[in-house]
Amino acid sequence: MADGKSSSETAGKPIRCKAAICREAGEPLVIEEIMVAPPSPYEVRIRIICTSLCYSDITFWKLKVPPACFPRILGHEAVGVVESVGENVNEVAAGDVVIPVFLSECGECGDCCSKQSNLCSKFPFKLHPWMPRYESSRFTDLKGETLYHFLFVSSFSEYTVVDVCHVVKIDPSIPPNRACLFGCCVATGVGAACKTAKVEAGSTVVIFGLGSIGLAVAKGAKLCGANRIIGVDVNPDKFEVAKNFGVTEFINSKECGDKSLSQVVKEMTGGGADYCFECVGIASLVQEAFASCRKGWGKTIVLGVDKPGAQLNLSSAEVLSSGKILTGCLYGGVKAKSDIPLLLKRYTDKELVVDEFVTHEVKFEDINKAFELLVGGKCIRCVIWMDN
């Protein structure tokens, strides 16, 4: 078993440990013993300390059509300790505390060397069931069946294997149940406001969807000095919570009467918001967000993950004549190895407070409880602590 073994005892050997496996779409995860292979060249095997549940995990847990695949180990927001490394890995070593991330930074390609992009060309982001270099899995169940990876992380396992381009070394003194949030939620939302949109002081921001990503956008907008931060959601109970994250006003999108949501926003803002953030993942809401931002300089940033094949329907004439910007934003525009240490410093300096995100914590054996809480809208982030 995984418990109690030092890296010197396990390096180069398969590890038997527990994982929560998604075997069928929408069905409770099954905790089983699995085998985790040693890391190949350029790979790192990590003992997960804790992981948190993101709504992207829920999306792919429910999904029944490609790119869904089963059986799979979900999870992509975590902190762990390096157990062993493969050949050609020099930047981390056994015992280092790390955040595994779903977006790579190779440090060599044109995109990684540019300040303009966080989209690595050498190992591009894709919804891929394998390790990025080798098109193979490091997980098998005790019957020898292959278990698929998720977003290059698969943190719902006591041990996982991640490519070194997807690993960020961090200060071990940072509490793991806070550091894990920077693997997706906090970095995505704060980065979208501070790095992608570059929200200006005194500006007006509208956030469509007050889930964890939307709340992280609010945190980022507040850090940037936004004057008005308007939250939009179908659940009015979220406004009281959102106030703690910097949201100043609220629109219940179910109560717009005979007006469109964008009409309501324009009336509230005197012509449109400076920045709109779509954090739900619905094409029609992206269109409403774009219609809600101000002509001439308004920016709409898309963070939500929509269903496969979803299409936008925009007026070509409006795009031409409005002078507005519509842009996608993966992982907040954040470069993992370059920017996560900077965000963590803002956390340790108490400039960026993230404690409010963690509303629940459960043991690994109760991971399905975390799914129930998030699906039921009863938590922002639920941290899952490993048994080891």
CSV table of C-alpha atoms in Angstrom, one decimal:
chain,number,residue,atom,x,y,z
A,1,MET,CA,0.0,0.0,0.0
A,2,ALA,CA,1.0,3.6,-0.4
A,3,ASP,CA,1.1,4.5,3.3
A,4,GLY,CA,4.4,4.7,5.1
A,5,LYS,CA,6.7,4.2,2.1
A,6,SER,CA,9.6,6.5,1.5
A,7,SER,CA,10.5,7.6,-2.1
A,8,SER,CA,13.7,5.5,-1.9
A,9,GLU,CA,11.6,2.4,-1.3
A,10,THR,CA,9.2,3.1,-4.2
A,11,ALA,CA,11.2,4.9,-6.8
A,12,GLY,CA,11.3,3.0,-10.1
A,13,LYS,CA,8.6,0.6,-9.0
A,14,PRO,CA,4.8,0.5,-9.5
A,15,ILE,CA,2.9,1.8,-6.5
A,16,ARG,CA,-0.4,0.3,-5.3
A,17,CYS,CA,-2.7,2.9,-3.9
A,18,LYS,CA,-6.3,4.1,-3.7
A,19,ALA,CA,-8.1,6.1,-6.4
A,20,ALA,CA,-11.6,7.3,-7.0
A,21,ILE,CA,-12.6,6.0,-10.4
A,22,CYS,CA,-15.3,7.4,-12.7
A,23,ARG,CA,-16.5,4.2,-14.4
A,24,GLU,CA,-19.8,5.5,-15.8
A,25,ALA,CA,-21.1,9.0,-16.6
A,26,GLY,CA,-22.9,10.5,-13.7
A,27,GLU,CA,-22.5,7.5,-11.4
A,28,PRO,CA,-20.8,7.8,-7.9
A,29,LEU,CA,-17.0,7.4,-8.1
A,30,VAL,CA,-15.7,4.1,-6.9
A,31,ILE,CA,-12.7,4.0,-4.6
A,32,GLU,CA,-10.5,1.1,-5.7
A,33,GLU,CA,-6.9,0.0,-5.4
A,34,ILE,CA,-5.0,0.7,-8.5
A,35,MET,CA,-1.4,0.5,-9.8
A,36,VAL,CA,0.5,3.6,-10.6
A,37,ALA,CA,3.5,3.1,-12.9
A,38,PRO,CA,6.9,4.7,-12.3
A,39,PRO,CA,7.5,8.0,-14.2
A,40,SER,CA,8.9,7.8,-17.7
A,41,PRO,CA,11.5,10.4,-18.8
A,42,TYR,CA,10.4,14.0,-18.2
A,43,GLU,CA,7.7,12.8,-15.8
A,44,VAL,CA,7.1,13.2,-12.1
A,45,ARG,CA,5.2,10.9,-9.7
A,46,ILE,CA,3.4,12.8,-7.0
A,47,ARG,CA,1.8,11.8,-3.7
A,48,ILE,CA,-1.4,13.9,-3.5
A,49,ILE,CA,-1.9,15.7,-0.1
A,50,CYS,CA,-5.3,17.2,-1.0
A,51,THR,CA,-7.4,18.0,-4.0
A,52,SER,CA,-10.4,20.2,-4.5
A,53,LEU,CA,-13.4,19.7,-6.7
A,54,CYS,CA,-13.9,22.0,-9.7
A,55,TYR,CA,-17.1,22.3,-11.8
A,56,SER,CA,-15.1,21.1,-14.8
A,57,ASP,CA,-14.8,17.8,-13.0
A,58,ILE,CA,-18.6,17.7,-12.7
A,59,THR,CA,-19.0,18.6,-16.4
A,60,PHE,CA,-16.8,15.7,-17.5
A,61,TRP,CA,-18.2,13.3,-14.9
A,62,LYS,CA,-21.7,13.9,-16.4
A,63,LEU,CA,-20.6,13.9,-20.1
A,64,LYS,CA,-21.7,10.9,-22.1
A,65,VAL,CA,-20.3,11.8,-25.5
A,66,PRO,CA,-16.7,12.3,-26.8
A,67,PRO,CA,-14.3,13.6,-25.4
A,68,ALA,CA,-15.8,11.7,-22.5
A,69,CYS,CA,-14.1,8.3,-21.9
A,70,PHE,CA,-14.3,5.7,-19.1
A,71,PRO,CA,-12.9,4.4,-16.8
A,72,ARG,CA,-11.2,7.7,-15.8
A,73,ILE,CA,-9.5,9.3,-12.8
A,74,LEU,CA,-10.8,12.9,-12.6
A,75,GLY,CA,-9.4,15.8,-10.6
A,76,HIS,CA,-7.1,18.6,-11.6
A,77,GLU,CA,-6.8,21.1,-8.7
A,78,ALA,CA,-4.4,19.7,-6.1
A,79,VAL,CA,-1.2,19.9,-4.1
A,80,GLY,CA,1.2,17.0,-3.5
A,81,VAL,CA,4.8,15.9,-2.7
A,82,VAL,CA,7.1,14.6,-5.4
A,83,GLU,CA,7.7,10.9,-4.7
A,84,SER,CA,10.1,10.2,-7.6
A,85,VAL,CA,11.1,11.6,-11.0
A,86,GLY,CA,11.9,10.1,-14.3
A,87,GLU,CA,15.1,10.8,-16.4
A,88,ASN,CA,15.8,14.3,-17.6
A,89,VAL,CA,13.8,15.9,-14.7
A,90,ASN,CA,16.0,18.6,-13.0
A,91,GLU,CA,13.7,21.3,-11.8
A,92,VAL,CA,12.0,19.3,-9.0
A,93,ALA,CA,13.2,16.4,-6.8
A,94,ALA,CA,11.7,13.9,-4.4
A,95,GLY,CA,10.3,15.7,-1.4
A,96,ASP,CA,9.4,18.9,-3.2
A,97,VAL,CA,5.9,20.3,-2.7
A,98,VAL,CA,4.2,21.0,-6.0
A,99,ILE,CA,1.0,22.0,-7.7
A,100,PRO,CA,0.2,19.9,-10.8
A,101,VAL,CA,-1.5,22.1,-13.5
A,102,PHE,CA,-3.6,21.2,-16.5
A,103,LEU,CA,-1.8,23.8,-18.8
A,104,SER,CA,1.8,23.2,-19.7
A,105,GLU,CA,4.7,25.6,-19.8
A,106,CYS,CA,7.7,24.1,-21.6
A,107,GLY,CA,9.8,27.2,-21.4
A,108,GLU,CA,11.1,26.6,-24.9
A,109,CYS,CA,8.4,27.2,-27.6
A,110,GLY,CA,7.5,30.6,-29.1
A,111,ASP,CA,4.4,30.9,-26.9
A,112,CYS,CA,6.1,30.0,-23.7
A,113,CYS,CA,8.9,32.5,-24.4
A,114,SER,CA,6.4,35.3,-25.3
A,115,LYS,CA,4.6,37.5,-22.8
A,116,GLN,CA,1.6,37.4,-25.1
A,117,SER,CA,0.4,33.9,-24.6
A,118,ASN,CA,0.1,31.1,-22.0
A,119,LEU,CA,-0.8,28.5,-24.6
A,120,CYS,CA,2.3,26.2,-25.0
A,121,SER,CA,2.8,25.0,-28.6
A,122,LYS,CA,5.0,22.1,-27.8
A,123,PHE,CA,2.4,20.5,-25.5
A,124,PRO,CA,-0.8,22.2,-26.4
A,125,PHE,CA,-3.9,21.9,-24.2
A,126,LYS,CA,-6.3,19.2,-25.3
A,127,LEU,CA,-9.0,17.0,-23.7
A,128,HIS,CA,-6.6,14.0,-23.8
A,129,PRO,CA,-6.8,10.7,-21.9
A,130,TRP,CA,-3.1,10.1,-22.0
A,131,MET,CA,0.3,11.5,-20.8
A,132,PRO,CA,1.2,14.3,-23.2
A,133,ARG,CA,4.5,12.9,-24.6
A,134,TYR,CA,3.8,9.2,-24.9
A,135,GLU,CA,0.1,8.7,-25.7
A,136,SER,CA,-0.2,6.2,-22.8
A,137,SER,CA,-1.6,5.9,-19.3
A,138,ARG,CA,0.3,5.4,-16.0
A,139,PHE,CA,-2.8,3.9,-14.3
A,140,THR,CA,-4.2,0.4,-14.3
A,141,ASP,CA,-6.7,-1.3,-12.1
A,142,LEU,CA,-5.9,-4.6,-10.3
A,143,LYS,CA,-7.3,-6.5,-13.3
A,144,GLY,CA,-4.8,-4.8,-15.6
A,145,GLU,CA,-7.4,-2.6,-17.3
A,146,THR,CA,-6.2,0.9,-18.4
A,147,LEU,CA,-7.5,3.9,-16.5
A,148,TYR,CA,-7.6,7.1,-18.4
A,149,HIS,CA,-6.0,10.4,-17.4
A,150,PHE,CA,-7.9,13.7,-17.0
A,151,LEU,CA,-6.5,17.1,-18.0
A,152,PHE,CA,-2.9,15.8,-17.5
A,153,VAL,CA,-3.4,15.8,-13.7
A,154,SER,CA,-5.8,13.1,-12.4
A,155,SER,CA,-5.6,14.1,-8.7
A,156,PHE,CA,-8.4,11.9,-7.4
A,157,SER,CA,-5.8,9.3,-6.7
A,158,GLU,CA,-3.3,9.0,-3.8
A,159,TYR,CA,-0.5,9.0,-6.4
A,160,THR,CA,-0.5,10.4,-9.9
A,161,VAL,CA,2.1,10.9,-12.7
A,162,VAL,CA,2.4,14.3,-14.4
A,163,ASP,CA,4.7,15.6,-17.1
A,164,VAL,CA,7.3,18.0,-15.7
A,165,CYS,CA,5.9,20.8,-18.0
A,166,HIS,CA,2.7,20.6,-15.8
A,167,VAL,CA,4.4,20.8,-12.4
A,168,VAL,CA,5.1,24.0,-10.3
A,169,LYS,CA,7.3,23.8,-7.2
A,170,ILE,CA,5.9,25.9,-4.3
A,171,ASP,CA,6.8,27.0,-0.8
A,172,PRO,CA,6.0,24.0,1.5
A,173,SER,CA,4.9,26.4,4.3
A,174,ILE,CA,1.7,27.4,2.3
A,175,PRO,CA,-1.3,25.5,3.6
A,176,PRO,CA,-2.1,22.8,1.0
A,177,ASN,CA,-5.9,23.3,1.3
A,178,ARG,CA,-5.3,26.9,0.1
A,179,ALA,CA,-2.4,26.3,-2.3
A,180,CYS,CA,-4.5,23.7,-4.3
A,181,LEU,CA,-6.9,26.5,-5.3
A,182,PHE,CA,-4.2,28.0,-7.5
A,183,GLY,CA,-4.2,24.9,-9.7
A,184,CYS,CA,-7.4,26.2,-11.4
A,185,CYS,CA,-10.0,28.3,-9.6
A,186,VAL,CA,-8.0,31.3,-8.1
A,187,ALA,CA,-5.5,31.5,-10.9
A,188,THR,CA,-8.2,31.4,-13.6
A,189,GLY,CA,-10.4,34.0,-12.1
A,190,VAL,CA,-7.8,36.4,-10.7
A,191,GLY,CA,-5.6,36.0,-13.8
A,192,ALA,CA,-8.6,36.7,-16.1
A,193,ALA,CA,-9.2,40.1,-14.4
A,194,CYS,CA,-5.5,41.1,-13.8
A,195,LYS,CA,-3.7,39.6,-16.7
A,196,THR,CA,-6.1,39.0,-19.6
A,197,ALA,CA,-8.5,41.9,-19.2
A,198,LYS,CA,-6.1,44.1,-17.3
A,199,VAL,CA,-9.0,45.7,-15.5
A,200,GLU,CA,-8.4,49.4,-14.8
A,201,ALA,CA,-8.9,51.2,-11.6
A,202,GLY,CA,-12.3,52.9,-11.4
A,203,SER,CA,-13.9,50.7,-14.0
A,204,THR,CA,-17.2,48.8,-14.1
A,205,VAL,CA,-17.1,45.0,-14.3
A,206,VAL,CA,-20.0,42.6,-14.9
A,207,ILE,CA,-19.5,38.9,-14.0
A,208,PHE,CA,-22.0,36.4,-15.5
A,209,GLY,CA,-22.1,33.5,-13.1
A,210,LEU,CA,-21.2,33.6,-9.4
A,211,GLY,CA,-19.6,30.2,-9.0
A,212,SER,CA,-16.1,29.8,-7.8
A,213,ILE,CA,-14.5,31.1,-11.0
A,214,GLY,CA,-16.8,34.2,-11.1
A,215,LEU,CA,-16.0,34.9,-7.5
A,216,ALA,CA,-12.3,34.6,-8.3
A,217,VAL,CA,-12.8,37.1,-11.1
A,218,ALA,CA,-14.4,39.5,-8.5
A,219,LYS,CA,-11.3,39.0,-6.3
A,220,GLY,CA,-9.1,40.0,-9.2
A,221,ALA,CA,-11.2,42.9,-10.3
A,222,LYS,CA,-11.1,44.2,-6.7
A,223,LEU,CA,-7.4,43.9,-6.6
A,224,CYS,CA,-7.2,45.9,-9.8
A,225,GLY,CA,-9.3,48.7,-8.2
A,226,ALA,CA,-12.6,48.3,-10.1
A,227,ASN,CA,-15.2,50.7,-8.8
A,228,ARG,CA,-18.4,48.6,-9.6
A,229,ILE,CA,-18.4,44.9,-9.7
A,230,ILE,CA,-21.9,43.6,-10.8
A,231,GLY,CA,-22.7,40.0,-10.3
A,232,VAL,CA,-25.3,38.2,-12.5
A,233,ASP,CA,-26.8,34.9,-11.5
A,234,VAL,CA,-30.1,33.0,-11.3
A,235,ASN,CA,-29.7,32.4,-7.6
A,236,PRO,CA,-30.2,35.5,-5.5
A,237,ASP,CA,-28.7,33.8,-2.4
A,238,LYS,CA,-25.3,34.0,-4.1
A,239,PHE,CA,-25.3,37.8,-3.7
A,240,GLU,CA,-24.7,37.8,0.0
A,241,VAL,CA,-21.8,35.4,-0.4
A,242,ALA,CA,-20.4,37.3,-3.4
A,243,LYS,CA,-20.2,40.5,-1.3
A,244,ASN,CA,-17.4,38.9,0.6
A,245,PHE,CA,-15.5,38.6,-2.7
A,246,GLY,CA,-15.9,42.2,-3.8
A,247,VAL,CA,-19.2,42.1,-5.7
A,248,THR,CA,-21.0,45.4,-5.1
A,249,GLU,CA,-24.3,44.9,-7.0
A,250,PHE,CA,-26.5,42.0,-8.2
A,251,ILE,CA,-28.8,41.2,-11.2
A,252,ASN,CA,-31.1,38.2,-11.0
A,253,SER,CA,-31.2,37.2,-14.6
A,254,LYS,CA,-34.6,35.5,-14.1
A,255,GLU,CA,-36.1,38.8,-13.1
A,256,CYS,CA,-35.4,41.0,-16.1
A,257,GLY,CA,-39.0,41.2,-17.2
A,258,ASP,CA,-39.5,42.0,-20.8
A,259,LYS,CA,-36.0,43.4,-21.1
A,260,SER,CA,-33.0,41.4,-22.2
A,261,LEU,CA,-30.2,40.9,-19.7
A,262,SER,CA,-27.9,43.2,-21.8
A,263,GLN,CA,-30.5,45.9,-21.7
A,264,VAL,CA,-30.6,45.8,-17.9
A,265,VAL,CA,-26.8,45.9,-17.8
A,266,LYS,CA,-26.7,48.9,-20.2
A,267,GLU,CA,-29.2,50.8,-18.2
A,268,MET,CA,-27.4,50.1,-14.9
A,269,THR,CA,-24.0,51.2,-16.4
A,270,GLY,CA,-24.9,54.1,-18.6
A,271,GLY,CA,-24.2,52.4,-21.9
A,272,GLY,CA,-22.4,49.2,-21.0
A,273,ALA,CA,-19.7,47.7,-18.8
A,274,ASP,CA,-16.0,48.2,-19.4
A,275,TYR,CA,-15.4,44.5,-18.8
A,276,CYS,CA,-17.7,41.5,-19.0
A,277,PHE,CA,-16.7,38.0,-17.8
A,278,GLU,CA,-18.7,34.9,-18.9
A,279,CYS,CA,-18.1,32.3,-16.3
A,280,VAL,CA,-20.9,29.7,-16.9
A,281,GLY,CA,-20.2,28.2,-20.3
A,282,ILE,CA,-23.4,28.9,-22.3
A,283,ALA,CA,-23.1,30.3,-25.8
A,284,SER,CA,-26.2,32.5,-25.5
A,285,LEU,CA,-24.8,34.0,-22.3
A,286,VAL,CA,-21.5,34.8,-24.1
A,287,GLN,CA,-23.6,36.7,-26.6
A,288,GLU,CA,-25.4,38.6,-23.8
A,289,ALA,CA,-22.1,39.5,-22.2
A,290,PHE,CA,-20.7,40.8,-25.5
A,291,ALA,CA,-23.9,42.9,-26.0
A,292,SER,CA,-23.5,44.2,-22.4
A,293,CYS,CA,-20.1,45.7,-22.8
A,294,ARG,CA,-19.5,49.2,-23.9
A,295,LYS,CA,-19.0,50.2,-27.5
A,296,GLY,CA,-15.6,51.5,-28.3
A,297,TRP,CA,-13.5,49.8,-25.6
A,298,GLY,CA,-15.6,47.1,-23.9
A,299,LYS,CA,-14.0,43.7,-23.4
A,300,THR,CA,-15.8,40.4,-23.0
A,301,ILE,CA,-13.7,37.6,-21.6
A,302,VAL,CA,-15.0,34.0,-21.9
A,303,LEU,CA,-14.0,31.6,-19.1
A,304,GLY,CA,-17.0,29.2,-19.0
A,305,VAL,CA,-16.7,25.7,-20.5
A,306,ASP,CA,-19.6,25.0,-22.9
A,307,LYS,CA,-20.8,21.7,-24.2
A,308,PRO,CA,-18.9,20.2,-27.1
A,309,GLY,CA,-19.9,21.6,-30.5
A,310,ALA,CA,-21.6,24.8,-29.0
A,311,GLN,CA,-21.6,27.7,-31.5
A,312,LEU,CA,-21.7,31.5,-31.1
A,313,ASN,CA,-24.0,33.6,-33.2
A,314,LEU,CA,-22.8,37.1,-33.5
A,315,SER,CA,-23.7,39.9,-35.9
A,316,SER,CA,-20.8,40.6,-38.2
A,317,ALA,CA,-21.9,44.2,-38.6
A,318,GLU,CA,-21.9,44.7,-34.8
A,319,VAL,CA,-18.5,43.2,-34.4
A,320,LEU,CA,-17.2,45.5,-37.1
A,321,SER,CA,-18.9,48.7,-35.9
A,322,SER,CA,-18.9,48.3,-32.1
A,323,GLY,CA,-15.2,48.4,-31.6
A,324,LYS,CA,-15.6,45.8,-28.8
A,325,ILE,CA,-13.3,42.9,-28.0
A,326,LEU,CA,-14.3,39.3,-27.4
A,327,THR,CA,-11.6,36.9,-26.2
A,328,GLY,CA,-11.3,33.5,-24.7
A,329,CYS,CA,-9.2,33.0,-21.6
A,330,LEU,CA,-7.8,29.6,-20.7
A,331,TYR,CA,-6.4,29.4,-17.1
A,332,GLY,CA,-6.8,33.1,-16.8
A,333,GLY,CA,-4.0,33.8,-19.2
A,334,VAL,CA,-1.6,32.7,-16.4
A,335,LYS,CA,1.7,31.0,-17.2
A,336,ALA,CA,1.9,28.2,-14.6
A,337,LYS,CA,5.6,28.2,-13.7
A,338,SER,CA,6.0,32.0,-14.1
A,339,ASP,CA,2.8,33.4,-12.6
A,340,ILE,CA,1.7,30.9,-9.9
A,341,PRO,CA,4.6,31.8,-7.6
A,342,LEU,CA,3.7,35.5,-8.0
A,343,LEU,CA,0.1,34.8,-7.1
A,344,LEU,CA,1.1,32.7,-4.1
A,345,LYS,CA,3.3,35.6,-2.9
A,346,ARG,CA,0.3,37.8,-3.1
A,347,TYR,CA,-1.5,35.2,-0.9
A,348,THR,CA,1.3,35.0,1.6
A,349,ASP,CA,1.6,38.8,1.7
A,350,LYS,CA,-2.2,38.8,2.6
A,351,GLU,CA,-2.9,40.9,-0.4
A,352,LEU,CA,-4.9,38.1,-2.0
A,353,VAL,CA,-7.2,36.3,0.5
A,354,VAL,CA,-8.6,33.0,-0.6
A,355,ASP,CA,-9.9,31.4,2.7
A,356,GLU,CA,-13.5,32.2,1.8
A,357,PHE,CA,-13.4,29.8,-1.2
A,358,VAL,CA,-13.1,26.7,1.0
A,359,THR,CA,-16.5,26.2,2.4
A,360,HIS,CA,-16.2,22.4,3.0
A,361,GLU,CA,-13.5,19.8,3.6
A,362,VAL,CA,-14.0,16.0,3.5
A,363,LYS,CA,-11.9,12.8,3.7
A,364,PHE,CA,-11.0,11.0,0.5
A,365,GLU,CA,-13.5,8.2,1.4
A,366,ASP,CA,-16.3,10.8,1.3
A,367,ILE,CA,-15.4,12.2,-2.2
A,368,ASN,CA,-18.9,11.6,-3.5
A,369,LYS,CA,-20.2,13.9,-0.7
A,370,ALA,CA,-18.1,16.7,-2.3
A,371,PHE,CA,-19.9,16.0,-5.7
A,372,GLU,CA,-23.3,16.2,-4.0
A,373,LEU,CA,-22.4,19.5,-2.3
A,374,LEU,CA,-21.2,21.1,-5.5
A,375,VAL,CA,-23.9,19.8,-7.8
A,376,GLY,CA,-26.5,21.0,-5.2
A,377,GLY,CA,-25.0,24.5,-5.1
A,378,LYS,CA,-24.1,24.1,-1.4
A,379,CYS,CA,-20.4,24.8,-1.6
A,380,ILE,CA,-17.9,27.0,-3.4
A,381,ARG,CA,-14.9,24.8,-3.1
A,382,CYS,CA,-14.8,21.5,-1.2
A,383,VAL,CA,-11.3,20.2,-0.3
A,384,ILE,CA,-10.7,16.5,-0.3
A,385,TRP,CA,-7.9,15.2,2.0
A,386,MET,CA,-6.1,12.0,1.1
A,387,ASP,CA,-5.9,9.2,3.6
A,388,ASN,CA,-2.2,9.0,3.3
